[in-house]
XYZ file of C-alpha atoms in Angstrom:
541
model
C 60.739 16.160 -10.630
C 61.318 17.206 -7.274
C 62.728 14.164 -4.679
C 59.270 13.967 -2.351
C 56.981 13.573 -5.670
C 59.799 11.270 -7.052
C 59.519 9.148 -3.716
C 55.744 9.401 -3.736
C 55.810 7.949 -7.802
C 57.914 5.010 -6.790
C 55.831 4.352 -4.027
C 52.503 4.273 -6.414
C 54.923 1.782 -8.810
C 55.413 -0.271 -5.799
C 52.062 -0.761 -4.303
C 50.798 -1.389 -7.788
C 53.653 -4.032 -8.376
C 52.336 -5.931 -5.592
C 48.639 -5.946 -5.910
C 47.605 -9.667 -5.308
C 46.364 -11.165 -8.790
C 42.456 -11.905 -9.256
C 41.153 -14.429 -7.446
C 41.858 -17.844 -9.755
C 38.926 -19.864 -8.070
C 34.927 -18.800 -6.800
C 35.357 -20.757 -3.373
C 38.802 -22.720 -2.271
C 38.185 -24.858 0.689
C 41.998 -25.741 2.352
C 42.911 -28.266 4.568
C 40.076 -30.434 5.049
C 40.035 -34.215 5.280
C 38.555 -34.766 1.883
C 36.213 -38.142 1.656
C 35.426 -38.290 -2.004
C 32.364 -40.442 -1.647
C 33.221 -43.454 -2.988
C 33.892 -44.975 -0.168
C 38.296 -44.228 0.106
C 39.442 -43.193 3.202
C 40.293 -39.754 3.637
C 42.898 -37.661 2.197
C 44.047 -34.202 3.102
C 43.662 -31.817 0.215
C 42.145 -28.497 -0.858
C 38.854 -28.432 -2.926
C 38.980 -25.839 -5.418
C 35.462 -24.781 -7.046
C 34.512 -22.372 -10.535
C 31.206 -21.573 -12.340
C 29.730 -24.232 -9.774
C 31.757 -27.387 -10.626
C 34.966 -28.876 -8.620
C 37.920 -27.144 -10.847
C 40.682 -28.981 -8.645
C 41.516 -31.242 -5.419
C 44.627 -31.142 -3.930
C 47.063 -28.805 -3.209
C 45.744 -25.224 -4.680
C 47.591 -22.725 -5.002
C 45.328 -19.604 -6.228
C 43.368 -18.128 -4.409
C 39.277 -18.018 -3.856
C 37.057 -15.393 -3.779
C 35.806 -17.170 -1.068
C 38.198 -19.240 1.441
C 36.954 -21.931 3.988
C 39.093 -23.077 6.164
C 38.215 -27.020 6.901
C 41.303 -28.222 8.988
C 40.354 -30.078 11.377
C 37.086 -31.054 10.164
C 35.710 -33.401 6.977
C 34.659 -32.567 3.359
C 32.491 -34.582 1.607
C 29.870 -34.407 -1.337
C 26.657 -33.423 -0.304
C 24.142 -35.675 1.260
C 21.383 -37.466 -1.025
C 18.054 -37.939 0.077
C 16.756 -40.893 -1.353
C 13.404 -40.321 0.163
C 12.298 -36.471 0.294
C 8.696 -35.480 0.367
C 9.157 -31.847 -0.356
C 7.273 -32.107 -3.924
C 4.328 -29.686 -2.379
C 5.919 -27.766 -0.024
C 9.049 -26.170 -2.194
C 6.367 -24.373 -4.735
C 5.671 -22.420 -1.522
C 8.704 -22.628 0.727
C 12.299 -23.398 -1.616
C 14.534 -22.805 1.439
C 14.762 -26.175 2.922
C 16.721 -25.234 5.640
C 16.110 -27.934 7.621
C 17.758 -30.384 4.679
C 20.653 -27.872 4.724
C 21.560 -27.736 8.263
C 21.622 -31.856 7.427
C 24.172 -31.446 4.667
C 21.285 -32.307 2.238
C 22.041 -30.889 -0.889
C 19.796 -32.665 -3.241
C 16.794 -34.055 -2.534
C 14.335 -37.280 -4.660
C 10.624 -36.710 -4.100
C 7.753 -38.562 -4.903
C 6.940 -41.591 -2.539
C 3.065 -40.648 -2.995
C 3.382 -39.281 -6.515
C 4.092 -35.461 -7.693
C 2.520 -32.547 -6.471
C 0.644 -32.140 -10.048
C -0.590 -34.105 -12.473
C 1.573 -35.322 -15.557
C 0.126 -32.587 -17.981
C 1.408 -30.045 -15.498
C 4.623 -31.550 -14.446
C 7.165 -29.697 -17.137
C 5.265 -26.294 -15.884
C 5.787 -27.019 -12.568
C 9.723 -28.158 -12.810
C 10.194 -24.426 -14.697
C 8.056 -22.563 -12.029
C 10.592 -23.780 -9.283
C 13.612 -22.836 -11.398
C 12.054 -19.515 -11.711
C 10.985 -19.118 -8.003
C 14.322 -20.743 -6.935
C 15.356 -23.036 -4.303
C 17.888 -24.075 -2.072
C 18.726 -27.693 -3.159
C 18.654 -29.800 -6.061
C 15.143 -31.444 -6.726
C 14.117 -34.903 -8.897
C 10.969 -36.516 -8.190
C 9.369 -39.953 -9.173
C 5.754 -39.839 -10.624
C 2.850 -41.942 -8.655
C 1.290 -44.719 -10.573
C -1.609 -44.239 -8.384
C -2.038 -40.945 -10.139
C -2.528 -41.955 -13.037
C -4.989 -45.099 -12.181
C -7.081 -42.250 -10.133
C -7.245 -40.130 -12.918
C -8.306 -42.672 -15.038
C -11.009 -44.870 -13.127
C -11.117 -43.239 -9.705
C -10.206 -43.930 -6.029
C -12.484 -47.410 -5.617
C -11.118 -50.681 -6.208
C -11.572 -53.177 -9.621
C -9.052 -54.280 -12.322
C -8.644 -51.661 -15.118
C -9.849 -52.078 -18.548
C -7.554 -52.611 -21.685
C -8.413 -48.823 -22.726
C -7.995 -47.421 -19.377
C -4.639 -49.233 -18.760
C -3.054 -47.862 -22.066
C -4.779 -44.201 -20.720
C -2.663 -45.038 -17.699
C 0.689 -45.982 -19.704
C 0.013 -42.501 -21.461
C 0.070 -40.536 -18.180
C 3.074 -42.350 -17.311
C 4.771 -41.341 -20.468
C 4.133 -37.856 -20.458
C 5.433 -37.510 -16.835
C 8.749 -39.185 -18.272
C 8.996 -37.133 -20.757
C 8.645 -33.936 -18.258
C 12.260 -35.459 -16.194
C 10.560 -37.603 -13.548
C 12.954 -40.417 -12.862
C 10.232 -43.163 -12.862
C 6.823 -44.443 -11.492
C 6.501 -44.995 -7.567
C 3.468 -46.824 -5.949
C 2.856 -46.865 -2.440
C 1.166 -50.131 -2.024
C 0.223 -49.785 1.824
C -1.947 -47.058 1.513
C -5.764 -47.328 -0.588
C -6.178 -46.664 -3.521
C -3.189 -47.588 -4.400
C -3.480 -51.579 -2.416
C -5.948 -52.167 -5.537
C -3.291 -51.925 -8.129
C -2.254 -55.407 -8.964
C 1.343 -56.596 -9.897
C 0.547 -57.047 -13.882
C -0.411 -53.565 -13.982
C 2.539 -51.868 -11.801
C 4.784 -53.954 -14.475
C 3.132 -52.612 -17.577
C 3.215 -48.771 -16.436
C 7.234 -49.844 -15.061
C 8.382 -50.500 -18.322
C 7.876 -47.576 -19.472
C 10.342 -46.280 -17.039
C 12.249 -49.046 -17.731
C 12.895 -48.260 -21.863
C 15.238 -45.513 -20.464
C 17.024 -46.449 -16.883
C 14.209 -45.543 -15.017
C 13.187 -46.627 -11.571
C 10.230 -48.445 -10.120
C 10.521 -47.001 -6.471
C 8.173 -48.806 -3.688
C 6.701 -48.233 -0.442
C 5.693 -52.054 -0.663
C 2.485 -53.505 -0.504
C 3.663 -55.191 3.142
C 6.765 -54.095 5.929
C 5.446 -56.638 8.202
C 4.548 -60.140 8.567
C 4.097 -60.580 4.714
C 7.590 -58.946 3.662
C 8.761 -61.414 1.997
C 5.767 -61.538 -0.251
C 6.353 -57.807 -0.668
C 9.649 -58.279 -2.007
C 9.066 -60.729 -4.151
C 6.094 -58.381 -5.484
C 9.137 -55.786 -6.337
C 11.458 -58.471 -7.713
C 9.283 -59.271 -9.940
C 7.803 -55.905 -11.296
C 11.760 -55.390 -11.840
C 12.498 -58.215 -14.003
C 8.914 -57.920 -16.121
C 9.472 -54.573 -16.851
C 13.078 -53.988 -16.886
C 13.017 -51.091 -14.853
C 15.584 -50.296 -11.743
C 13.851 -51.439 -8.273
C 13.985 -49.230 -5.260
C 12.596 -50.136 -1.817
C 11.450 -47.632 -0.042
C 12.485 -47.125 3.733
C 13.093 -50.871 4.128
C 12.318 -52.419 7.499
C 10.976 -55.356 9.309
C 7.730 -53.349 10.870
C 6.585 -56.956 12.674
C 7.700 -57.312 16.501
C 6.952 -61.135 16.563
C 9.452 -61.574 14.060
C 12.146 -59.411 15.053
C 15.373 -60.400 14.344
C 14.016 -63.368 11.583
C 12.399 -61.182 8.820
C 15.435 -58.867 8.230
C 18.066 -61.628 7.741
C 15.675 -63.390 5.435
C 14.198 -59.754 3.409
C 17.994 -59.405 2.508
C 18.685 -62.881 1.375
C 15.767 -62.680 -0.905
C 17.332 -59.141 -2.121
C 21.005 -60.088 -2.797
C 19.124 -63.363 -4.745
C 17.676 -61.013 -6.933
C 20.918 -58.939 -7.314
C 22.628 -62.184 -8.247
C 20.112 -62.401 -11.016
C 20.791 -59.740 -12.305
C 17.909 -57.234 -10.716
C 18.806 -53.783 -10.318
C 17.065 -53.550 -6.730
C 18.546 -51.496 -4.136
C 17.032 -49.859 -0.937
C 16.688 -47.135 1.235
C 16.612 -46.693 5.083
C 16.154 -44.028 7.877
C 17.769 -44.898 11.312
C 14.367 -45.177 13.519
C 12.716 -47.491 15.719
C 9.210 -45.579 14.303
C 7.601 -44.990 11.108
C 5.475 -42.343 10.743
C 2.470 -41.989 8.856
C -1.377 -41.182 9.031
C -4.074 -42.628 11.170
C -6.066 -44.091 7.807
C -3.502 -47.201 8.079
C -5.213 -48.576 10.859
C -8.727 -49.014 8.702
C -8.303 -52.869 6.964
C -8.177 -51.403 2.921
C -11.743 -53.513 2.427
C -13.407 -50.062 3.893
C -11.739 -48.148 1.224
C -13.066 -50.250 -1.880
C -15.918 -47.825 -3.123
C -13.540 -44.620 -2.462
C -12.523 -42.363 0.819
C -15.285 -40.854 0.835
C -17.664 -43.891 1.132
C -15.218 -44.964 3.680
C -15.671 -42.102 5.898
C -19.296 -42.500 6.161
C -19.054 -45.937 7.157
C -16.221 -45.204 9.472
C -18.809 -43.421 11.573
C -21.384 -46.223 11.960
C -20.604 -47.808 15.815
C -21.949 -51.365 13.654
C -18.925 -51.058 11.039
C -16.408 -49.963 14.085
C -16.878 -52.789 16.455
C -16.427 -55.527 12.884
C -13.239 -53.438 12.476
C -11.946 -53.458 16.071
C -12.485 -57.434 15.716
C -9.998 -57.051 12.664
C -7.713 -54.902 14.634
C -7.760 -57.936 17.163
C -6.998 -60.523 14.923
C -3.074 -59.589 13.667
C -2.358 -59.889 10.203
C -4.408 -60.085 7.170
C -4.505 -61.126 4.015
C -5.144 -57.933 2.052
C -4.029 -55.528 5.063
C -0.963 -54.310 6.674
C -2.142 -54.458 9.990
C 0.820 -51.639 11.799
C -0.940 -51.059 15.133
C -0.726 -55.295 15.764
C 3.052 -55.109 13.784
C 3.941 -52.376 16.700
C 2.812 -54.171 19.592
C -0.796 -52.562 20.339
C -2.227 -48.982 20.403
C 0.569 -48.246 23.646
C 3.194 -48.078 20.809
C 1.230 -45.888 18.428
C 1.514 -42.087 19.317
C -0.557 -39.218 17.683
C 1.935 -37.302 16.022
C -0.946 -34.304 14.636
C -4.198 -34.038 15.697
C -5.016 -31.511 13.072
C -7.528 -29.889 15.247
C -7.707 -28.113 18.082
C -10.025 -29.907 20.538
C -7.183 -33.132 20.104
C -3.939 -31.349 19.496
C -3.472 -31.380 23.816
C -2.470 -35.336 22.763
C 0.188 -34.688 20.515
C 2.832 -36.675 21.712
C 0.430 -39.571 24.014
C 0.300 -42.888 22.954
C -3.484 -44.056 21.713
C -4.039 -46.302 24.919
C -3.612 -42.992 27.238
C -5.838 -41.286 24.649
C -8.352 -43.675 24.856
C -8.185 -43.679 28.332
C -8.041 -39.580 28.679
C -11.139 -39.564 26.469
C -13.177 -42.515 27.738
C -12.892 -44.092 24.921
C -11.835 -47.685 22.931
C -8.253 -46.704 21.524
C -9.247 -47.045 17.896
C -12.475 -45.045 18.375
C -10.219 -42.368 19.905
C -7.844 -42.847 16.578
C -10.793 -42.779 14.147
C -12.529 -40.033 15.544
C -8.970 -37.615 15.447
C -8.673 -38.896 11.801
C -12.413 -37.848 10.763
C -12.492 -34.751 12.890
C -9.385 -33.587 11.055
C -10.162 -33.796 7.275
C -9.083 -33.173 4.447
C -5.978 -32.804 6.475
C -4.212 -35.700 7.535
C -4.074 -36.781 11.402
C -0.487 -38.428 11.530
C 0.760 -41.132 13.595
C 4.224 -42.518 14.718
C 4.204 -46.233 14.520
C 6.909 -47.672 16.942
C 7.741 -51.074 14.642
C 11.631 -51.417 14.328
C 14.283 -53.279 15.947
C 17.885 -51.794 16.541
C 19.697 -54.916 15.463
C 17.205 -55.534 12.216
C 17.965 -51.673 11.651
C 21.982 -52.483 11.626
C 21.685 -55.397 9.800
C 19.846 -53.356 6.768
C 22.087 -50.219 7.450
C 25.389 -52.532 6.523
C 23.615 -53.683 3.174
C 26.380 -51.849 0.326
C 23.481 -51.628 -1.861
C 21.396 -49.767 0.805
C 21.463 -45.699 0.824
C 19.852 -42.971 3.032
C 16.422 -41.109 2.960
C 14.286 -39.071 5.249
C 11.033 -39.925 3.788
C 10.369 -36.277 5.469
C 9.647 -32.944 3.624
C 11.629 -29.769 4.075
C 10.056 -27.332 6.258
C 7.414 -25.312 5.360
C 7.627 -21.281 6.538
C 4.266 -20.256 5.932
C 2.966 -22.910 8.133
C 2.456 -21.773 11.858
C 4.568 -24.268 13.927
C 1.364 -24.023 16.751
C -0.470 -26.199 14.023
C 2.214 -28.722 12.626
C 2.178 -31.067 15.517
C 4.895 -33.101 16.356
C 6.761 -34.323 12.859
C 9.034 -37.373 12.930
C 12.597 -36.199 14.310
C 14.058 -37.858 10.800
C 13.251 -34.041 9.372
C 16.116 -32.474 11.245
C 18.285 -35.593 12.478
C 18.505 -37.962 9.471
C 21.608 -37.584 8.270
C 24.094 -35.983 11.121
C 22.404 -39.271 12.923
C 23.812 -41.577 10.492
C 27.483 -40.578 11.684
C 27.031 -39.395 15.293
C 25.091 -42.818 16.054
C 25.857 -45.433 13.666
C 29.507 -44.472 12.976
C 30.646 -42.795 15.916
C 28.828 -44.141 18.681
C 28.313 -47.602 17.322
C 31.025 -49.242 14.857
C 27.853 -50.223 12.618
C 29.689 -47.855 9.801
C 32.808 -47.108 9.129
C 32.578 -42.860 8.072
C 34.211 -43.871 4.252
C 31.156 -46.428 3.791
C 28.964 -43.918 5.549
C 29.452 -41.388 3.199
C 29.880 -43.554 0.002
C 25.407 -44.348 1.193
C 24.775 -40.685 1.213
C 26.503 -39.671 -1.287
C 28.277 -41.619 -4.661
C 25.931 -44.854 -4.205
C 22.854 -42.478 -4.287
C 24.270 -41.295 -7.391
C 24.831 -43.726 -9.544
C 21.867 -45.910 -8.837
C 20.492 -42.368 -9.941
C 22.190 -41.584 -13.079
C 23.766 -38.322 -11.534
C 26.918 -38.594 -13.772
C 28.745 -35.664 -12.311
C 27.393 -35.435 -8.825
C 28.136 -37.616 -5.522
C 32.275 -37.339 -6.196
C 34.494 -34.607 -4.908
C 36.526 -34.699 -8.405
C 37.221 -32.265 -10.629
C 34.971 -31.721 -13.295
C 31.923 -32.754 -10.912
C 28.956 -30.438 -9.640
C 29.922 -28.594 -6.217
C 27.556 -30.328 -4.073
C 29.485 -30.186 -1.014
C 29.292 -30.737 2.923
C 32.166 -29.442 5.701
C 31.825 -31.201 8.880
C 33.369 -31.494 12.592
C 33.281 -35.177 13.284
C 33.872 -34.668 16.980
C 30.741 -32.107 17.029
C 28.407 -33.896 14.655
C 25.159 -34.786 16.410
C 21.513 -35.246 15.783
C 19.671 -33.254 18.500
C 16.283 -34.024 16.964
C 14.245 -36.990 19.606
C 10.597 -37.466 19.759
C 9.975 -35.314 22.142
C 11.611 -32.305 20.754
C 11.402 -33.129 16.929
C 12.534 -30.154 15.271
C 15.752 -29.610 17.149
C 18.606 -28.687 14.956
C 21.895 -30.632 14.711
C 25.229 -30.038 15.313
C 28.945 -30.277 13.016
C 27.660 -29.311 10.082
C 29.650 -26.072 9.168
C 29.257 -25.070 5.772
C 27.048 -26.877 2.624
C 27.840 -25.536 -0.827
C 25.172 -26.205 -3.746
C 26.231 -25.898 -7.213
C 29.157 -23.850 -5.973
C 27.316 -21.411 -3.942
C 27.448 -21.574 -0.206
C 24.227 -22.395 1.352
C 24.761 -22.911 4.800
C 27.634 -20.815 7.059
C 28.579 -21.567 10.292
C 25.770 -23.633 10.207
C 23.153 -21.051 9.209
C 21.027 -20.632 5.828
C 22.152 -18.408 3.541
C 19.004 -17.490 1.455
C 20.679 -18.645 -1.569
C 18.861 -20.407 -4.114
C 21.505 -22.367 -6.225
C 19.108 -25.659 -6.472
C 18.176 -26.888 -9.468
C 15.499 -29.751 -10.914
C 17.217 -32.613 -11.823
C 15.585 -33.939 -15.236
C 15.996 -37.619 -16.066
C 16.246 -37.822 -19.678
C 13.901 -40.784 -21.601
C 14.247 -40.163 -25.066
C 13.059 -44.253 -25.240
C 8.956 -43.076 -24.284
């Protein structure tokens, strides 16, 4: 062997002596301050992830595939939303980036019901595996869909046969993964369902760990009464309780209800109720212009309710009820906000309105020449079947803070992700909670305001979501768990979403991992579609 080749040999021996070993890990995060959702403080460590679980945290020393470098900046599981209204919109659009860019990595649908009916539910779970999204998706199942399937949208008290068709509707959707029955109590039809029969069709639910999730009958000046509705479905049917957005929507009362509404909670807690609660951080709901029609016009159906909505005789009884506050059978939000000048049109639907996105009803009244709730009633009818929308400006800061310090309260949107295929020049203005939820919770309420300490603030939107859930192995950065994970700078983090530019994105939020895929970088989608449906399992129905 002549000395060059020899030289050149030893120098192939070499270079293949020292070829790095395989990579021992998919993704290794290093350095970050690691809050493991349970509400610790933080720790620095490494988060090591394989085959879409957390393999290790601490100090790692493989390597990844994949290397993040988080020093500086915050790791935590990703964000819950305990009050997503993507169930229609993911069949069509499964990117939701605008959950993403929150650290949203797993969203629970289902406020108004599922996007199908219980026969179809199991079909429709598989045909969004197969189509793939971007987060993780569970949904509750409306009990007002399976009343309307049974006897219709008009009001009256279900027969024996027709309840037990109901309790079959709710079984099947159990069955299919849904994690319980919701009701929406505000809204017709669903006002006519009385508590006996919301605690039948819950304990079916309620066999297996299931929920009985409510957008309460009242938010306003009969709250208490609302709760107490929820308490007791919860301890008739067994089932776990969850309030939906709570708030004290009543400005005469501000700063009385809230104290009280949580008093009458941790009561029921002390009983031995498994009720928690949900909350965004806004002074306004949002929600469609048919709230501000007393539910008495909806008794023979929407449809019959639309033809009498435009007779000037039935309007000018109505605007009398408008006048009068609070009623018996009514949630009354345009007298719980303070008049129409705290009620803005949110979408118009069609074109000859949409120029008032964004006004308040007492400049759209006036703009039009018109009484403020004609104005409203006339967007409302002009734009079906699709829904004008409303934002309803009802909250207090302080009652807000009050309910955000609750331990047994937890985060939601009660916004969808965002649709692609609709044209933004017809969406209107939606409620900034789509793209400012959860960076809001720590830019305002932790770092602005010491309402939250960032430990607690995490443990909401993350572990406590969890296991008031079921999600065994979700919510916890610990090994063994589902990589469901958020990066954040805490100095950058910031909601940029108001009401006047809605759809802003936020800022901080670096990188968001879904079952151990990365699904946002540098704050940007991915197109990866690592979600999954999340199936709660009722072998009791």
């Amino acid at each position: 062997m002549t000395r060059p080749f020899a030289l050149a040999f030893a120098s192939l021996l070499l270079v293949g002596a020292a070829a790095p070993p395989p990579a021992a890990y998919d993704i290794v995060i290093r350095g970050g301050r690691v809050l493991d959702g349970a509400g610790n403080p933080w720790v620095t460590a490494d988060v090591a992830i394989k085959d879409g679980r957390i393999a290790r945290v601490g100090v790692i020393e493989g390597k990844g595939r994949q290397e993040i470098d988080a020093s500086g900046r915050y790791v935590a599981p990703g964000f819950i939303d305990m009050l997503d209204q993507s169930g229609r919109v993911l069949p069509r659009d499964g990117s939701a980036a605008n959950k993403l860019r929150m650290g949203v990595t797993t969203l629970i649908a289902g406020e108004g019901g599922t996007a199908v009916p219980a026969s179809e539910l199991a079909g429709y779970f598989s045909t969004l595996e197969t189509q793939g999204i971007a987060v993780n998706f569970g949904t509750y199942y409306g009990a007002i869909q399976a009343r309307v399937k049974v006897m219709g949208d008009s009001a009256g008290a279900p027969s024996e046969a027709q309840l037990s068709a109901m309790e079959d509707e709710v079984r099947t959707a159990m069955k299919a993964g849904a994690f319980g029955i919701s009701s929406a109590l505000i809204y017709s039809p669903a006002s006519f369902q009385a508590t006996a029969d919301l605690a039948r069709l819950a304990a079916i639910p309620g066999k297996c760990g299931g929920f009985y999730a409510t957008h309460m009958r009242d938010e306003s000046d009969k709250l208490l009464a609302a709760i107490d509705e929820a308490v007791a479905i919860g301890e008739r049917s067994g089932a776990k309780v969850e309030i939906f957005h709570i708030k004290a929507a009543y400005a005469p009362l501000w700063g009385k209800l809230m104290p009280q509404a949580i008093a009458r909670i941790e009561a029921a807690r002390t009983r031995g109720v498994d009720i928690g609660a949900n909350i965004y951080p806004y002074r306004a709901g949002g929600t469609g212009l048919d709230v501000t029609v007393p539910t008495h016009v909806f008794a023979k159906g929407r449809e019959a309710a639309h033809a009498a909505l435009r007779d000037p005789a039935v309007r000018e009884q109505l605007k009398k009820e408008l006048a009068a506050g609070p009623q018996a059978d009514w949630s009354n939000l345009v007298h719980a906000s303070g008049g129409w000048k705290n009620v803005v049109l949110a979408n118009g639907q069609v074109e000859q309105y949409k120029r008032f996105n964004g006004q308040n009803f007492a400049d759209i009244g006036k703009a039009l020449g018109k009484d403020p709730a004609d104005a409203a009633w006339d967007i409302w009818l002009a734009a079906l079947p699709a829904r004008a929308s409303a934002l309803y400006f009802m909250m207090d800061d302080k009652d807000i803070d009050l309910a955000m310090k609750q331990p047994w309260v937890s985060i939601g949107t009660d916004a969808s992700a965002a649709d692609s295929t609709v044209d933004p020049a017809v969406a209107g203005r939606p409620h900034p909670r789509s793209y400012g939820t959860f960076p809001r919770i720590i830019a305002e309420y932790v770092q602005a305001r010491p309402v939250l300490t960032l430990p607690d603030a995490i443990r909401k939107m993350t572990g406590w979501p969890a296991q008031r859930l079921g999600l065994a192995d979700r919510g916890l950065l610990r090994a063994g768990m589902r990589a469901d994970i958020v990066v954040f700078d805490l100095a950058a983090i910031k909601d940029h979403a108001t009401f006047e530019a809605p759809t802003a994105a936020p800022a901080g939020i670096d990188e968001v991992i879904v079952n151990g895929v990365v699904a946002l970088a540098k704050g940007q989608p991915t197109g990866s579609r690592s979600g999954t449906v999340l199936r709660h399992t009722c072998p009791a129905v």
